[in-house]
Amino acid sequence: DVTLIKISCVSMSDVDFSEYGHRLIHILRKEF
């Protein structure tokens, strides 16, 4: 799983990664 995340991070651009990061944080905030 970690390797997959690293590969996806490399393939994604800074803008896409930041947007994905914001969504991930939003989901985590909903979870906790």
PDB file of N, CA and C in Angstrom:
ATOM      1  N   ASP A   1       0.840  -1.206   0.000  1.00  0.00           N
ATOM      2  CA  ASP A   1       0.000   0.000   0.000  1.00  0.00           C
ATOM      3  C   ASP A   1       0.873   1.254   0.000  1.00  0.00           C
ATOM      4  N   VAL A   2       1.900   1.251   0.848  1.00  0.00           N
ATOM      5  CA  VAL A   2       2.800   2.411   0.938  1.00  0.00           C
ATOM      6  C   VAL A   2       3.500   2.643  -0.388  1.00  0.00           C
ATOM      7  N   THR A   3       3.940   1.564  -1.021  1.00  0.00           N
ATOM      8  CA  THR A   3       4.628   1.692  -2.311  1.00  0.00           C
ATOM      9  C   THR A   3       3.689   2.277  -3.352  1.00  0.00           C
ATOM     10  N   LEU A   4       2.443   1.843  -3.330  1.00  0.00           N
ATOM     11  CA  LEU A   4       1.449   2.341  -4.281  1.00  0.00           C
ATOM     12  C   LEU A   4       1.247   3.838  -4.095  1.00  0.00           C
ATOM     13  N   ILE A   5       1.189   4.273  -2.845  1.00  0.00           N
ATOM     14  CA  ILE A   5       1.006   5.697  -2.548  1.00  0.00           C
ATOM     15  C   ILE A   5       2.199   6.493  -3.063  1.00  0.00           C
ATOM     16  N   LYS A   6       3.408   5.967  -2.863  1.00  0.00           N
ATOM     17  CA  LYS A   6       4.615   6.658  -3.328  1.00  0.00           C
ATOM     18  C   LYS A   6       4.590   6.809  -4.841  1.00  0.00           C
ATOM     19  N   ILE A   7       4.215   5.738  -5.541  1.00  0.00           N
ATOM     20  CA  ILE A   7       4.164   5.779  -7.004  1.00  0.00           C
ATOM     21  C   ILE A   7       3.131   6.800  -7.470  1.00  0.00           C
ATOM     22  N   SER A   8       1.972   6.812  -6.827  1.00  0.00           N
ATOM     23  CA  SER A   8       0.910   7.739  -7.216  1.00  0.00           C
ATOM     24  C   SER A   8       1.354   9.174  -6.949  1.00  0.00           C
ATOM     25  N   CYS A   9       2.102   9.393  -5.874  1.00  0.00           N
ATOM     26  CA  CYS A   9       2.582  10.734  -5.540  1.00  0.00           C
ATOM     27  C   CYS A   9       3.546  11.218  -6.613  1.00  0.00           C
ATOM     28  N   VAL A  10       4.408  10.326  -7.086  1.00  0.00           N
ATOM     29  CA  VAL A  10       5.390  10.693  -8.109  1.00  0.00           C
ATOM     30  C   VAL A  10       4.692  10.999  -9.427  1.00  0.00           C
ATOM     31  N   SER A  11       3.668  10.214  -9.748  1.00  0.00           N
ATOM     32  CA  SER A  11       2.971  10.379 -11.027  1.00  0.00           C
ATOM     33  C   SER A  11       2.104  11.636 -11.019  1.00  0.00           C
ATOM     34  N   MET A  12       1.574  11.984  -9.857  1.00  0.00           N
ATOM     35  CA  MET A  12       0.709  13.161  -9.769  1.00  0.00           C
ATOM     36  C   MET A  12       1.529  14.442  -9.707  1.00  0.00           C
ATOM     37  N   SER A  13       0.947  15.527 -10.201  1.00  0.00           N
ATOM     38  CA  SER A  13       1.614  16.821 -10.153  1.00  0.00           C
ATOM     39  C   SER A  13       1.378  17.472  -8.792  1.00  0.00           C
ATOM     40  N   ASP A  14       2.036  18.617  -8.542  1.00  0.00           N
ATOM     41  CA  ASP A  14       1.905  19.289  -7.245  1.00  0.00           C
ATOM     42  C   ASP A  14       0.460  19.719  -6.996  1.00  0.00           C
ATOM     43  N   VAL A  15      -0.199  20.221  -8.039  1.00  0.00           N
ATOM     44  CA  VAL A  15      -1.574  20.703  -7.892  1.00  0.00           C
ATOM     45  C   VAL A  15      -2.498  19.542  -7.551  1.00  0.00           C
ATOM     46  N   ASP A  16      -2.362  18.442  -8.304  1.00  0.00           N
ATOM     47  CA  ASP A  16      -3.212  17.277  -8.063  1.00  0.00           C
ATOM     48  C   ASP A  16      -2.945  16.711  -6.677  1.00  0.00           C
ATOM     49  N   PHE A  17      -1.668  16.673  -6.281  1.00  0.00           N
ATOM     50  CA  PHE A  17      -1.314  16.111  -4.982  1.00  0.00           C
ATOM     51  C   PHE A  17      -1.877  16.964  -3.853  1.00  0.00           C
ATOM     52  N   SER A  18      -1.795  18.282  -3.996  1.00  0.00           N
ATOM     53  CA  SER A  18      -2.309  19.175  -2.950  1.00  0.00           C
ATOM     54  C   SER A  18      -3.825  19.028  -2.836  1.00  0.00           C
ATOM     55  N   GLU A  19      -4.481  18.917  -3.987  1.00  0.00           N
ATOM     56  CA  GLU A  19      -5.944  18.761  -3.979  1.00  0.00           C
ATOM     57  C   GLU A  19      -6.318  17.429  -3.346  1.00  0.00           C
ATOM     58  N   TYR A  20      -5.563  16.388  -3.684  1.00  0.00           N
ATOM     59  CA  TYR A  20      -5.820  15.068  -3.106  1.00  0.00           C
ATOM     60  C   TYR A  20      -5.547  15.101  -1.610  1.00  0.00           C
ATOM     61  N   GLY A  21      -4.519  15.854  -1.211  1.00  0.00           N
ATOM     62  CA  GLY A  21      -4.174  15.965   0.203  1.00  0.00           C
ATOM     63  C   GLY A  21      -5.289  16.644   0.985  1.00  0.00           C
ATOM     64  N   HIS A  22      -5.850  17.715   0.401  1.00  0.00           N
ATOM     65  CA  HIS A  22      -6.943  18.422   1.076  1.00  0.00           C
ATOM     66  C   HIS A  22      -8.156  17.513   1.234  1.00  0.00           C
ATOM     67  N   ARG A  23      -8.448  16.734   0.190  1.00  0.00           N
ATOM     68  CA  ARG A  23      -9.593  15.812   0.256  1.00  0.00           C
ATOM     69  C   ARG A  23      -9.341  14.749   1.305  1.00  0.00           C
ATOM     70  N   LEU A  24      -8.099  14.251   1.347  1.00  0.00           N
ATOM     71  CA  LEU A  24      -7.763  13.197   2.301  1.00  0.00           C
ATOM     72  C   LEU A  24      -7.900  13.715   3.727  1.00  0.00           C
ATOM     73  N   ILE A  25      -7.412  14.939   3.973  1.00  0.00           N
ATOM     74  CA  ILE A  25      -7.508  15.541   5.309  1.00  0.00           C
ATOM     75  C   ILE A  25      -8.977  15.746   5.673  1.00  0.00           C
ATOM     76  N   HIS A  26      -9.781  16.168   4.683  1.00  0.00           N
ATOM     77  CA  HIS A  26     -11.218  16.388   4.927  1.00  0.00           C
ATOM     78  C   HIS A  26     -11.885  15.076   5.316  1.00  0.00           C
ATOM     79  N   ILE A  27     -11.520  13.991   4.627  1.00  0.00           N
ATOM     80  CA  ILE A  27     -12.094  12.673   4.937  1.00  0.00           C
ATOM     81  C   ILE A  27     -11.647  12.229   6.327  1.00  0.00           C
ATOM     82  N   LEU A  28     -10.366  12.449   6.641  1.00  0.00           N
ATOM     83  CA  LEU A  28      -9.850  12.041   7.950  1.00  0.00           C
ATOM     84  C   LEU A  28     -10.551  12.820   9.053  1.00  0.00           C
ATOM     85  N   ARG A  29     -10.823  14.105   8.812  1.00  0.00           N
ATOM     86  CA  ARG A  29     -11.516  14.919   9.814  1.00  0.00           C
ATOM     87  C   ARG A  29     -12.927  14.397  10.019  1.00  0.00           C
ATOM     88  N   LYS A  30     -13.560  13.911   8.946  1.00  0.00           N
ATOM     89  CA  LYS A  30     -14.911  13.348   9.070  1.00  0.00           C
ATOM     90  C   LYS A  30     -14.860  12.062   9.877  1.00  0.00           C
ATOM     91  N   GLU A  31     -13.821  11.250   9.634  1.00  0.00           N
ATOM     92  CA  GLU A  31     -13.679   9.981  10.347  1.00  0.00           C
ATOM     93  C   GLU A  31     -13.476  10.226  11.839  1.00  0.00           C
ATOM     94  N   PHE A  32     -12.571  11.149  12.182  1.00  0.00           N
ATOM     95  CA  PHE A  32     -12.245  11.433  13.583  1.00  0.00           C
ATOM     96  C   PHE A  32     -12.823  12.746  14.064  1.00  0.00           C
TER      97      PHE A  32
END
